[in-house]
Amino acid sequence: MYKKTDGIKMGINLNHLLSVLKVLPLSSADCERGFSQMNLYHTSERNRLLVSSVNDLLMIGINGPPITFWNAEKYVISLLKSGRQGALDIWTGPSKKTEALMHRSNLFTP
């Protein structure tokens, strides 16, 4: 129980109020920082990201180390060894699936 300055005890409801006040944030800066990070990742060009992907990006962006400490070289090498194309590779034309779909649509045109 808390006492007033004159020694009179305060009620139990005040104890509950004080315990609630101890956990309330003083400002919304943390929340604003989170929204700012989300706006960096979820742009108009990347609006189809899954919620789980945005969550993972935010977790790393907010809690992870700075990007300057990350060495991407080993990940790029493993990606290229797996047979995927790099960002600077020469484009070889439309995929065969697109060509097959175009041929199939020509069959049904009058």
PDB file of N, CA, C and O in Angstrom, residues 28-109:
ATOM      1  N   SER A  28       6.004   7.370 -28.354  1.00  0.00           N
ATOM      2  CA  SER A  28       5.722   6.415 -29.424  1.00  0.00           C
ATOM      3  C   SER A  28       6.902   6.290 -30.389  1.00  0.00           C
ATOM      4  O   SER A  28       6.728   5.876 -31.520  1.00  0.00           O
ATOM      5  N   ALA A  29       8.106   6.643 -29.946  1.00  0.00           N
ATOM      6  CA  ALA A  29       9.275   6.641 -30.821  1.00  0.00           C
ATOM      7  C   ALA A  29       9.584   5.239 -31.344  1.00  0.00           C
ATOM      8  O   ALA A  29       9.928   5.069 -32.522  1.00  0.00           O
ATOM      9  N   ASP A  30       9.467   4.209 -30.499  1.00  0.00           N
ATOM     10  CA  ASP A  30       9.733   2.842 -30.945  1.00  0.00           C
ATOM     11  C   ASP A  30       8.756   2.413 -32.024  1.00  0.00           C
ATOM     12  O   ASP A  30       9.140   1.795 -33.024  1.00  0.00           O
ATOM     13  N   CYS A  31       7.503   2.739 -31.842  1.00  0.00           N
ATOM     14  CA  CYS A  31       6.481   2.401 -32.830  1.00  0.00           C
ATOM     15  C   CYS A  31       6.744   3.143 -34.140  1.00  0.00           C
ATOM     16  O   CYS A  31       6.671   2.547 -35.223  1.00  0.00           O
ATOM     17  N   GLU A  32       7.071   4.410 -34.051  1.00  0.00           N
ATOM     18  CA  GLU A  32       7.361   5.201 -35.247  1.00  0.00           C
ATOM     19  C   GLU A  32       8.584   4.664 -35.974  1.00  0.00           C
ATOM     20  O   GLU A  32       8.632   4.627 -37.200  1.00  0.00           O
ATOM     21  N   ARG A  33       9.584   4.222 -35.225  1.00  0.00           N
ATOM     22  CA  ARG A  33      10.779   3.644 -35.829  1.00  0.00           C
ATOM     23  C   ARG A  33      10.437   2.369 -36.582  1.00  0.00           C
ATOM     24  O   ARG A  33      10.940   2.111 -37.672  1.00  0.00           O
ATOM     25  N   GLY A  34       9.539   1.568 -36.020  1.00  0.00           N
ATOM     26  CA  GLY A  34       9.097   0.348 -36.692  1.00  0.00           C
ATOM     27  C   GLY A  34       8.365   0.630 -37.991  1.00  0.00           C
ATOM     28  O   GLY A  34       8.610  -0.019 -39.015  1.00  0.00           O
ATOM     29  N   PHE A  35       7.468   1.616 -37.982  1.00  0.00           N
ATOM     30  CA  PHE A  35       6.751   1.973 -39.209  1.00  0.00           C
ATOM     31  C   PHE A  35       7.690   2.551 -40.259  1.00  0.00           C
ATOM     32  O   PHE A  35       7.538   2.320 -41.452  1.00  0.00           O
ATOM     33  N   SER A  36       8.691   3.309 -39.808  1.00  0.00           N
ATOM     34  CA  SER A  36       9.662   3.864 -40.739  1.00  0.00           C
ATOM     35  C   SER A  36      10.447   2.749 -41.425  1.00  0.00           C
ATOM     36  O   SER A  36      10.671   2.792 -42.642  1.00  0.00           O
ATOM     37  N   GLN A  37      10.859   1.735 -40.666  1.00  0.00           N
ATOM     38  CA  GLN A  37      11.561   0.587 -41.245  1.00  0.00           C
ATOM     39  C   GLN A  37      10.659  -0.150 -42.224  1.00  0.00           C
ATOM     40  O   GLN A  37      11.095  -0.565 -43.293  1.00  0.00           O
ATOM     41  N   MET A  38       9.393  -0.337 -41.868  1.00  0.00           N
ATOM     42  CA  MET A  38       8.478  -1.049 -42.744  1.00  0.00           C
ATOM     43  C   MET A  38       8.283  -0.292 -44.060  1.00  0.00           C
ATOM     44  O   MET A  38       8.208  -0.901 -45.123  1.00  0.00           O
ATOM     45  N   ASN A  39       8.237   1.027 -44.011  1.00  0.00           N
ATOM     46  CA  ASN A  39       8.087   1.813 -45.233  1.00  0.00           C
ATOM     47  C   ASN A  39       9.306   1.693 -46.139  1.00  0.00           C
ATOM     48  O   ASN A  39       9.194   1.862 -47.347  1.00  0.00           O
ATOM     49  N   LEU A  40      10.474   1.397 -45.572  1.00  0.00           N
ATOM     50  CA  LEU A  40      11.663   1.183 -46.393  1.00  0.00           C
ATOM     51  C   LEU A  40      11.567  -0.120 -47.173  1.00  0.00           C
ATOM     52  O   LEU A  40      12.062  -0.222 -48.290  1.00  0.00           O
ATOM     53  N   TYR A  41      10.951  -1.136 -46.601  1.00  0.00           N
ATOM     54  CA  TYR A  41      10.868  -2.454 -47.233  1.00  0.00           C
ATOM     55  C   TYR A  41       9.613  -2.621 -48.081  1.00  0.00           C
ATOM     56  O   TYR A  41       9.650  -3.218 -49.140  1.00  0.00           O
ATOM     57  N   HIS A  42       8.507  -2.133 -47.611  1.00  0.00           N
ATOM     58  CA  HIS A  42       7.220  -2.355 -48.285  1.00  0.00           C
ATOM     59  C   HIS A  42       6.901  -1.135 -49.137  1.00  0.00           C
ATOM     60  O   HIS A  42       6.172  -0.238 -48.726  1.00  0.00           O
ATOM     61  N   THR A  43       7.463  -1.092 -50.340  1.00  0.00           N
ATOM     62  CA  THR A  43       7.283   0.040 -51.239  1.00  0.00           C
ATOM     63  C   THR A  43       6.275  -0.313 -52.319  1.00  0.00           C
ATOM     64  O   THR A  43       5.784  -1.439 -52.382  1.00  0.00           O
ATOM     65  N   SER A  44       5.974   0.626 -53.197  1.00  0.00           N
ATOM     66  CA  SER A  44       5.013   0.350 -54.271  1.00  0.00           C
ATOM     67  C   SER A  44       5.564  -0.679 -55.245  1.00  0.00           C
ATOM     68  O   SER A  44       4.797  -1.392 -55.884  1.00  0.00           O
ATOM     69  N   GLU A  45       6.901  -0.765 -55.375  1.00  0.00           N
ATOM     70  CA  GLU A  45       7.487  -1.774 -56.256  1.00  0.00           C
ATOM     71  C   GLU A  45       7.494  -3.155 -55.609  1.00  0.00           C
ATOM     72  O   GLU A  45       7.553  -4.167 -56.289  1.00  0.00           O
ATOM     73  N   ARG A  46       7.475  -3.198 -54.289  1.00  0.00           N
ATOM     74  CA  ARG A  46       7.546  -4.473 -53.574  1.00  0.00           C
ATOM     75  C   ARG A  46       6.286  -4.704 -52.737  1.00  0.00           C
ATOM     76  O   ARG A  46       6.343  -5.192 -51.628  1.00  0.00           O
ATOM     77  N   ASN A  47       5.129  -4.386 -53.292  1.00  0.00           N
ATOM     78  CA  ASN A  47       3.897  -4.458 -52.509  1.00  0.00           C
ATOM     79  C   ASN A  47       3.313  -5.861 -52.430  1.00  0.00           C
ATOM     80  O   ASN A  47       2.301  -6.066 -51.781  1.00  0.00           O
ATOM     81  N   ARG A  48       3.917  -6.826 -53.099  1.00  0.00           N
ATOM     82  CA  ARG A  48       3.386  -8.189 -53.040  1.00  0.00           C
ATOM     83  C   ARG A  48       4.148  -9.075 -52.065  1.00  0.00           C
ATOM     84  O   ARG A  48       4.030 -10.291 -52.105  1.00  0.00           O
ATOM     85  N   LEU A  49       4.937  -8.485 -51.213  1.00  0.00           N
ATOM     86  CA  LEU A  49       5.660  -9.262 -50.213  1.00  0.00           C
ATOM     87  C   LEU A  49       4.673  -9.904 -49.247  1.00  0.00           C
ATOM     88  O   LEU A  49       3.682  -9.285 -48.856  1.00  0.00           O
ATOM     89  N   LEU A  50       4.963 -11.120 -48.867  1.00  0.00           N
ATOM     90  CA  LEU A  50       4.139 -11.788 -47.866  1.00  0.00           C
ATOM     91  C   LEU A  50       4.368 -11.142 -46.503  1.00  0.00           C
ATOM     92  O   LEU A  50       5.415 -10.552 -46.250  1.00  0.00           O
ATOM     93  N   VAL A  51       3.400 -11.281 -45.626  1.00  0.00           N
ATOM     94  CA  VAL A  51       3.521 -10.728 -44.283  1.00  0.00           C
ATOM     95  C   VAL A  51       4.725 -11.335 -43.577  1.00  0.00           C
ATOM     96  O   VAL A  51       5.478 -10.645 -42.888  1.00  0.00           O
ATOM     97  N   SER A  52       4.944 -12.641 -43.780  1.00  0.00           N
ATOM     98  CA  SER A  52       6.078 -13.300 -43.128  1.00  0.00           C
ATOM     99  C   SER A  52       7.401 -12.746 -43.651  1.00  0.00           C
ATOM    100  O   SER A  52       8.360 -12.598 -42.892  1.00  0.00           O
ATOM    101  N   SER A  53       7.466 -12.412 -44.941  1.00  0.00           N
ATOM    102  CA  SER A  53       8.698 -11.847 -45.502  1.00  0.00           C
ATOM    103  C   SER A  53       8.972 -10.457 -44.942  1.00  0.00           C
ATOM    104  O   SER A  53      10.107 -10.130 -44.590  1.00  0.00           O
ATOM    105  N   VAL A  54       7.919  -9.635 -44.856  1.00  0.00           N
ATOM    106  CA  VAL A  54       8.081  -8.300 -44.275  1.00  0.00           C
ATOM    107  C   VAL A  54       8.481  -8.420 -42.813  1.00  0.00           C
ATOM    108  O   VAL A  54       9.354  -7.689 -42.335  1.00  0.00           O
ATOM    109  N   ASN A  55       7.894  -9.368 -42.112  1.00  0.00           N
ATOM    110  CA  ASN A  55       8.236  -9.584 -40.711  1.00  0.00           C
ATOM    111  C   ASN A  55       9.712  -9.946 -40.570  1.00  0.00           C
ATOM    112  O   ASN A  55      10.405  -9.416 -39.695  1.00  0.00           O
ATOM    113  N   ASP A  56      10.198 -10.854 -41.426  1.00  0.00           N
ATOM    114  CA  ASP A  56      11.602 -11.260 -41.359  1.00  0.00           C
ATOM    115  C   ASP A  56      12.524 -10.094 -41.680  1.00  0.00           C
ATOM    116  O   ASP A  56      13.544  -9.894 -41.009  1.00  0.00           O
ATOM    117  N   LEU A  57      12.184  -9.315 -42.703  1.00  0.00           N
ATOM    118  CA  LEU A  57      13.002  -8.160 -43.057  1.00  0.00           C
ATOM    119  C   LEU A  57      13.033  -7.127 -41.934  1.00  0.00           C
ATOM    120  O   LEU A  57      14.081  -6.549 -41.628  1.00  0.00           O
ATOM    121  N   LEU A  58      11.888  -6.897 -41.299  1.00  0.00           N
ATOM    122  CA  LEU A  58      11.836  -5.950 -40.196  1.00  0.00           C
ATOM    123  C   LEU A  58      12.629  -6.449 -39.002  1.00  0.00           C
ATOM    124  O   LEU A  58      13.319  -5.672 -38.336  1.00  0.00           O
ATOM    125  N   MET A  59      12.545  -7.743 -38.723  1.00  0.00           N
ATOM    126  CA  MET A  59      13.277  -8.306 -37.587  1.00  0.00           C
ATOM    127  C   MET A  59      14.775  -8.098 -37.767  1.00  0.00           C
ATOM    128  O   MET A  59      15.486  -7.695 -36.843  1.00  0.00           O
ATOM    129  N   ILE A  60      15.254  -8.346 -38.982  1.00  0.00           N
ATOM    130  CA  ILE A  60      16.677  -8.161 -39.251  1.00  0.00           C
ATOM    131  C   ILE A  60      17.029  -6.673 -39.274  1.00  0.00           C
ATOM    132  O   ILE A  60      18.050  -6.256 -38.730  1.00  0.00           O
ATOM    133  N   GLY A  61      16.179  -5.860 -39.901  1.00  0.00           N
ATOM    134  CA  GLY A  61      16.458  -4.431 -40.004  1.00  0.00           C
ATOM    135  C   GLY A  61      16.488  -3.722 -38.664  1.00  0.00           C
ATOM    136  O   GLY A  61      17.290  -2.815 -38.446  1.00  0.00           O
ATOM    137  N   ILE A  62      15.614  -4.120 -37.758  1.00  0.00           N
ATOM    138  CA  ILE A  62      15.530  -3.445 -36.463  1.00  0.00           C
ATOM    139  C   ILE A  62      16.521  -4.028 -35.462  1.00  0.00           C
ATOM    140  O   ILE A  62      17.213  -3.311 -34.754  1.00  0.00           O
ATOM    141  N   ASN A  63      16.624  -5.359 -35.411  1.00  0.00           N
ATOM    142  CA  ASN A  63      17.431  -6.008 -34.383  1.00  0.00           C
ATOM    143  C   ASN A  63      18.793  -6.494 -34.861  1.00  0.00           C
ATOM    144  O   ASN A  63      19.649  -6.806 -34.053  1.00  0.00           O
ATOM    145  N   GLY A  64      18.964  -6.602 -36.174  1.00  0.00           N
ATOM    146  CA  GLY A  64      20.185  -7.182 -36.696  1.00  0.00           C
ATOM    147  C   GLY A  64      21.348  -6.210 -36.734  1.00  0.00           C
ATOM    148  O   GLY A  64      21.200  -5.021 -36.479  1.00  0.00           O
ATOM    149  N   PRO A  65      22.525  -6.744 -37.073  1.00  0.00           N
ATOM    150  CA  PRO A  65      23.692  -5.863 -37.190  1.00  0.00           C
ATOM    151  C   PRO A  65      23.581  -4.989 -38.437  1.00  0.00           C
ATOM    152  O   PRO A  65      22.801  -5.285 -39.337  1.00  0.00           O
ATOM    153  N   PRO A  66      24.365  -3.930 -38.522  1.00  0.00           N
ATOM    154  CA  PRO A  66      24.343  -3.078 -39.716  1.00  0.00           C
ATOM    155  C   PRO A  66      24.754  -3.867 -40.957  1.00  0.00           C
ATOM    156  O   PRO A  66      25.532  -4.815 -40.882  1.00  0.00           O
ATOM    157  N   ILE A  67      24.244  -3.470 -42.106  1.00  0.00           N
ATOM    158  CA  ILE A  67      24.493  -4.169 -43.358  1.00  0.00           C
ATOM    159  C   ILE A  67      25.976  -4.135 -43.727  1.00  0.00           C
ATOM    160  O   ILE A  67      26.457  -5.000 -44.446  1.00  0.00           O
ATOM    161  N   THR A  68      26.716  -3.179 -43.220  1.00  0.00           N
ATOM    162  CA  THR A  68      28.145  -3.085 -43.532  1.00  0.00           C
ATOM    163  C   THR A  68      28.936  -4.250 -42.961  1.00  0.00           C
ATOM    164  O   THR A  68      30.028  -4.548 -43.433  1.00  0.00           O
ATOM    165  N   PHE A  69      28.390  -4.947 -41.971  1.00  0.00           N
ATOM    166  CA  PHE A  69      29.082  -6.089 -41.378  1.00  0.00           C
ATOM    167  C   PHE A  69      28.787  -7.401 -42.096  1.00  0.00           C
ATOM    168  O   PHE A  69      29.351  -8.431 -41.769  1.00  0.00           O
ATOM    169  N   TRP A  70      27.882  -7.388 -43.069  1.00  0.00           N
ATOM    170  CA  TRP A  70      27.471  -8.615 -43.743  1.00  0.00           C
ATOM    171  C   TRP A  70      28.286  -8.810 -45.008  1.00  0.00           C
ATOM    172  O   TRP A  70      28.378  -7.924 -45.846  1.00  0.00           O
ATOM    173  N   ASN A  71      28.880 -10.012 -45.162  1.00  0.00           N
ATOM    174  CA  ASN A  71      29.656 -10.344 -46.347  1.00  0.00           C
ATOM    175  C   ASN A  71      28.802 -11.252 -47.227  1.00  0.00           C
ATOM    176  O   ASN A  71      28.576 -12.414 -46.909  1.00  0.00           O
ATOM    177  N   ALA A  72      28.320 -10.722 -48.350  1.00  0.00           N
ATOM    178  CA  ALA A  72      27.399 -11.461 -49.213  1.00  0.00           C
ATOM    179  C   ALA A  72      28.111 -12.362 -50.206  1.00  0.00           C
ATOM    180  O   ALA A  72      27.461 -13.150 -50.892  1.00  0.00           O
ATOM    181  N   GLU A  73      29.428 -12.305 -50.286  1.00  0.00           N
ATOM    182  CA  GLU A  73      30.165 -13.012 -51.334  1.00  0.00           C
ATOM    183  C   GLU A  73      29.897 -14.513 -51.321  1.00  0.00           C
ATOM    184  O   GLU A  73      29.617 -15.112 -52.368  1.00  0.00           O
ATOM    185  N   LYS A  74      29.944 -15.165 -50.163  1.00  0.00           N
ATOM    186  CA  LYS A  74      29.740 -16.621 -50.139  1.00  0.00           C
ATOM    187  C   LYS A  74      28.316 -17.005 -50.538  1.00  0.00           C
ATOM    188  O   LYS A  74      28.090 -18.032 -51.159  1.00  0.00           O
ATOM    189  N   TYR A  75      27.335 -16.157 -50.238  1.00  0.00           N
ATOM    190  CA  TYR A  75      25.958 -16.441 -50.617  1.00  0.00           C
ATOM    191  C   TYR A  75      25.747 -16.248 -52.122  1.00  0.00           C
ATOM    192  O   TYR A  75      25.026 -17.014 -52.755  1.00  0.00           O
ATOM    193  N   VAL A  76      26.390 -15.253 -52.700  1.00  0.00           N
ATOM    194  CA  VAL A  76      26.289 -15.024 -54.146  1.00  0.00           C
ATOM    195  C   VAL A  76      26.941 -16.167 -54.903  1.00  0.00           C
ATOM    196  O   VAL A  76      26.397 -16.674 -55.892  1.00  0.00           O
ATOM    197  N   ILE A  77      28.093 -16.617 -54.435  1.00  0.00           N
ATOM    198  CA  ILE A  77      28.786 -17.732 -55.094  1.00  0.00           C
ATOM    199  C   ILE A  77      27.939 -18.996 -55.045  1.00  0.00           C
ATOM    200  O   ILE A  77      27.786 -19.694 -56.050  1.00  0.00           O
ATOM    201  N   SER A  78      27.346 -19.303 -53.894  1.00  0.00           N
ATOM    202  CA  SER A  78      26.504 -20.506 -53.802  1.00  0.00           C
ATOM    203  C   SER A  78      25.259 -20.377 -54.672  1.00  0.00           C
ATOM    204  O   SER A  78      24.799 -21.354 -55.256  1.00  0.00           O
ATOM    205  N   LEU A  79      24.707 -19.174 -54.807  1.00  0.00           N
ATOM    206  CA  LEU A  79      23.538 -18.949 -55.655  1.00  0.00           C
ATOM    207  C   LEU A  79      23.886 -19.182 -57.119  1.00  0.00           C
ATOM    208  O   LEU A  79      23.157 -19.852 -57.850  1.00  0.00           O
ATOM    209  N   LEU A  80      25.027 -18.660 -57.557  1.00  0.00           N
ATOM    210  CA  LEU A  80      25.439 -18.826 -58.945  1.00  0.00           C
ATOM    211  C   LEU A  80      25.830 -20.272 -59.246  1.00  0.00           C
ATOM    212  O   LEU A  80      25.578 -20.764 -60.347  1.00  0.00           O
ATOM    213  N   LYS A  81      26.421 -20.974 -58.274  1.00  0.00           N
ATOM    214  CA  LYS A  81      26.775 -22.382 -58.473  1.00  0.00           C
ATOM    215  C   LYS A  81      25.531 -23.261 -58.569  1.00  0.00           C
ATOM    216  O   LYS A  81      25.572 -24.325 -59.170  1.00  0.00           O
ATOM    217  N   SER A  82      24.429 -22.816 -58.005  1.00  0.00           N
ATOM    218  CA  SER A  82      23.198 -23.612 -58.048  1.00  0.00           C
ATOM    219  C   SER A  82      22.510 -23.537 -59.405  1.00  0.00           C
ATOM    220  O   SER A  82      21.521 -24.202 -59.638  1.00  0.00           O
ATOM    221  N   GLY A  83      23.040 -22.696 -60.316  1.00  0.00           N
ATOM    222  CA  GLY A  83      22.485 -22.611 -61.656  1.00  0.00           C
ATOM    223  C   GLY A  83      21.596 -21.410 -61.896  1.00  0.00           C
ATOM    224  O   GLY A  83      21.076 -21.236 -62.987  1.00  0.00           O
ATOM    225  N   ARG A  84      21.397 -20.587 -60.910  1.00  0.00           N
ATOM    226  CA  ARG A  84      20.573 -19.387 -61.104  1.00  0.00           C
ATOM    227  C   ARG A  84      21.388 -18.309 -61.786  1.00  0.00           C
ATOM    228  O   ARG A  84      22.604 -18.288 -61.715  1.00  0.00           O
ATOM    229  N   GLN A  85      20.699 -17.405 -62.443  1.00  0.00           N
ATOM    230  CA  GLN A  85      21.383 -16.338 -63.150  1.00  0.00           C
ATOM    231  C   GLN A  85      21.674 -15.173 -62.217  1.00  0.00           C
ATOM    232  O   GLN A  85      20.931 -14.919 -61.278  1.00  0.00           O
ATOM    233  N   GLY A  86      22.772 -14.500 -62.518  1.00  0.00           N
ATOM    234  CA  GLY A  86      23.111 -13.303 -61.780  1.00  0.00           C
ATOM    235  C   GLY A  86      22.341 -12.112 -62.322  1.00  0.00           C
ATOM    236  O   GLY A  86      21.752 -12.159 -63.403  1.00  0.00           O
ATOM    237  N   ALA A  87      22.360 -11.016 -61.603  1.00  0.00           N
ATOM    238  CA  ALA A  87      21.633  -9.817 -62.007  1.00  0.00           C
ATOM    239  C   ALA A  87      22.214  -9.187 -63.268  1.00  0.00           C
ATOM    240  O   ALA A  87      21.516  -8.511 -64.002  1.00  0.00           O
ATOM    241  N   LEU A  88      23.487  -9.437 -63.549  1.00  0.00           N
ATOM    242  CA  LEU A  88      24.140  -8.814 -64.701  1.00  0.00           C
ATOM    243  C   LEU A  88      24.267  -9.758 -65.888  1.00  0.00           C
ATOM    244  O   LEU A  88      24.905  -9.420 -66.879  1.00  0.00           O
ATOM    245  N   ASP A  89      23.690 -10.959 -65.812  1.00  0.00           N
ATOM    246  CA  ASP A  89      23.751 -11.889 -66.942  1.00  0.00           C
ATOM    247  C   ASP A  89      22.928 -11.376 -68.112  1.00  0.00           C
ATOM    248  O   ASP A  89      21.965 -10.626 -67.943  1.00  0.00           O
ATOM    249  N   ILE A  90      23.289 -11.812 -69.312  1.00  0.00           N
ATOM    250  CA  ILE A  90      22.593 -11.390 -70.529  1.00  0.00           C
ATOM    251  C   ILE A  90      21.280 -12.154 -70.643  1.00  0.00           C
ATOM    252  O   ILE A  90      21.230 -13.372 -70.450  1.00  0.00           O
ATOM    253  N   TRP A  91      20.225 -11.419 -70.990  1.00  0.00           N
ATOM    254  CA  TRP A  91      18.905 -12.015 -71.137  1.00  0.00           C
ATOM    255  C   TRP A  91      18.876 -12.843 -72.407  1.00  0.00           C
ATOM    256  O   TRP A  91      19.328 -12.411 -73.471  1.00  0.00           O
ATOM    257  N   THR A  92      18.346 -14.048 -72.350  1.00  0.00           N
ATOM    258  CA  THR A  92      18.353 -14.959 -73.496  1.00  0.00           C
ATOM    259  C   THR A  92      17.010 -15.075 -74.173  1.00  0.00           C
ATOM    260  O   THR A  92      16.832 -15.924 -75.030  1.00  0.00           O
ATOM    261  N   GLY A  93      16.061 -14.265 -73.821  1.00  0.00           N
ATOM    262  CA  GLY A  93      14.758 -14.299 -74.474  1.00  0.00           C
ATOM    263  C   GLY A  93      13.678 -14.799 -73.546  1.00  0.00           C
ATOM    264  O   GLY A  93      13.924 -15.142 -72.392  1.00  0.00           O
ATOM    265  N   PRO A  94      12.445 -14.862 -74.062  1.00  0.00           N
ATOM    266  CA  PRO A  94      11.336 -15.316 -73.213  1.00  0.00           C
ATOM    267  C   PRO A  94      11.488 -16.792 -72.883  1.00  0.00           C
ATOM    268  O   PRO A  94      12.119 -17.554 -73.600  1.00  0.00           O
ATOM    269  N   SER A  95      10.877 -17.179 -71.782  1.00  0.00           N
ATOM    270  CA  SER A  95      10.946 -18.579 -71.386  1.00  0.00           C
ATOM    271  C   SER A  95      10.144 -19.443 -72.357  1.00  0.00           C
ATOM    272  O   SER A  95       9.267 -18.968 -73.074  1.00  0.00           O
ATOM    273  N   LYS A  96      10.449 -20.713 -72.355  1.00  0.00           N
ATOM    274  CA  LYS A  96       9.765 -21.624 -73.274  1.00  0.00           C
ATOM    275  C   LYS A  96       8.287 -21.756 -72.930  1.00  0.00           C
ATOM    276  O   LYS A  96       7.467 -21.996 -73.789  1.00  0.00           O
ATOM    277  N   LYS A  97       7.963 -21.579 -71.670  1.00  0.00           N
ATOM    278  CA  LYS A  97       6.555 -21.649 -71.277  1.00  0.00           C
ATOM    279  C   LYS A  97       5.757 -20.550 -71.981  1.00  0.00           C
ATOM    280  O   LYS A  97       4.656 -20.781 -72.445  1.00  0.00           O
ATOM    281  N   THR A  98       6.307 -19.359 -72.070  1.00  0.00           N
ATOM    282  CA  THR A  98       5.611 -18.252 -72.730  1.00  0.00           C
ATOM    283  C   THR A  98       5.407 -18.561 -74.207  1.00  0.00           C
ATOM    284  O   THR A  98       4.331 -18.327 -74.758  1.00  0.00           O
ATOM    285  N   GLU A  99       6.454 -19.117 -74.853  1.00  0.00           N
ATOM    286  CA  GLU A  99       6.328 -19.464 -76.266  1.00  0.00           C
ATOM    287  C   GLU A  99       5.261 -20.531 -76.478  1.00  0.00           C
ATOM    288  O   GLU A  99       4.477 -20.469 -77.423  1.00  0.00           O
ATOM    289  N   ALA A 100       5.199 -21.525 -75.609  1.00  0.00           N
ATOM    290  CA  ALA A 100       4.203 -22.587 -75.728  1.00  0.00           C
ATOM    291  C   ALA A 100       2.797 -22.032 -75.547  1.00  0.00           C
ATOM    292  O   ALA A 100       1.871 -22.418 -76.261  1.00  0.00           O
ATOM    293  N   LEU A 101       2.624 -21.100 -74.601  1.00  0.00           N
ATOM    294  CA  LEU A 101       1.306 -20.507 -74.387  1.00  0.00           C
ATOM    295  C   LEU A 101       0.880 -19.677 -75.593  1.00  0.00           C
ATOM    296  O   LEU A 101      -0.285 -19.691 -75.979  1.00  0.00           O
ATOM    297  N   MET A 102       1.822 -18.953 -76.191  1.00  0.00           N
ATOM    298  CA  MET A 102       1.481 -18.156 -77.363  1.00  0.00           C
ATOM    299  C   MET A 102       1.073 -19.072 -78.524  1.00  0.00           C
ATOM    300  O   MET A 102       0.120 -18.788 -79.235  1.00  0.00           O
ATOM    301  N   HIS A 103       1.769 -20.183 -78.706  1.00  0.00           N
ATOM    302  CA  HIS A 103       1.435 -21.121 -79.777  1.00  0.00           C
ATOM    303  C   HIS A 103       0.045 -21.719 -79.539  1.00  0.00           C
ATOM    304  O   HIS A 103      -0.757 -21.834 -80.444  1.00  0.00           O
ATOM    305  N   ARG A 104      -0.222 -22.065 -78.298  1.00  0.00           N
ATOM    306  CA  ARG A 104      -1.509 -22.655 -77.966  1.00  0.00           C
ATOM    307  C   ARG A 104      -2.640 -21.647 -78.205  1.00  0.00           C
ATOM    308  O   ARG A 104      -3.703 -22.008 -78.682  1.00  0.00           O
ATOM    309  N   SER A 105      -2.430 -20.362 -77.886  1.00  0.00           N
ATOM    310  CA  SER A 105      -3.483 -19.373 -78.098  1.00  0.00           C
ATOM    311  C   SER A 105      -3.721 -19.118 -79.571  1.00  0.00           C
ATOM    312  O   SER A 105      -4.823 -18.793 -79.987  1.00  0.00           O
ATOM    313  N   ASN A 106      -2.693 -19.278 -80.418  1.00  0.00           N
ATOM    314  CA  ASN A 106      -2.872 -19.102 -81.850  1.00  0.00           C
ATOM    315  C   ASN A 106      -3.732 -20.215 -82.439  1.00  0.00           C
ATOM    316  O   ASN A 106      -4.372 -20.027 -83.479  1.00  0.00           O
ATOM    317  N   LEU A 107      -3.758 -21.366 -81.828  1.00  0.00           N
ATOM    318  CA  LEU A 107      -4.571 -22.468 -82.328  1.00  0.00           C
ATOM    319  C   LEU A 107      -6.053 -22.184 -82.218  1.00  0.00           C
ATOM    320  O   LEU A 107      -6.850 -22.705 -82.999  1.00  0.00           O
ATOM    321  N   PHE A 108      -6.428 -21.392 -81.254  1.00  0.00           N
ATOM    322  CA  PHE A 108      -7.849 -21.174 -80.996  1.00  0.00           C
ATOM    323  C   PHE A 108      -8.356 -19.826 -81.489  1.00  0.00           C
ATOM    324  O   PHE A 108      -9.482 -19.450 -81.232  1.00  0.00           O
ATOM    325  N   THR A 109      -7.578 -19.080 -82.211  1.00  0.00           N
ATOM    326  CA  THR A 109      -8.051 -17.804 -82.749  1.00  0.00           C
ATOM    327  C   THR A 109      -8.712 -18.032 -84.112  1.00  0.00           C
ATOM    328  O   THR A 109      -8.270 -18.867 -84.885  1.00  0.00           O
TER     329      THR A 109
END
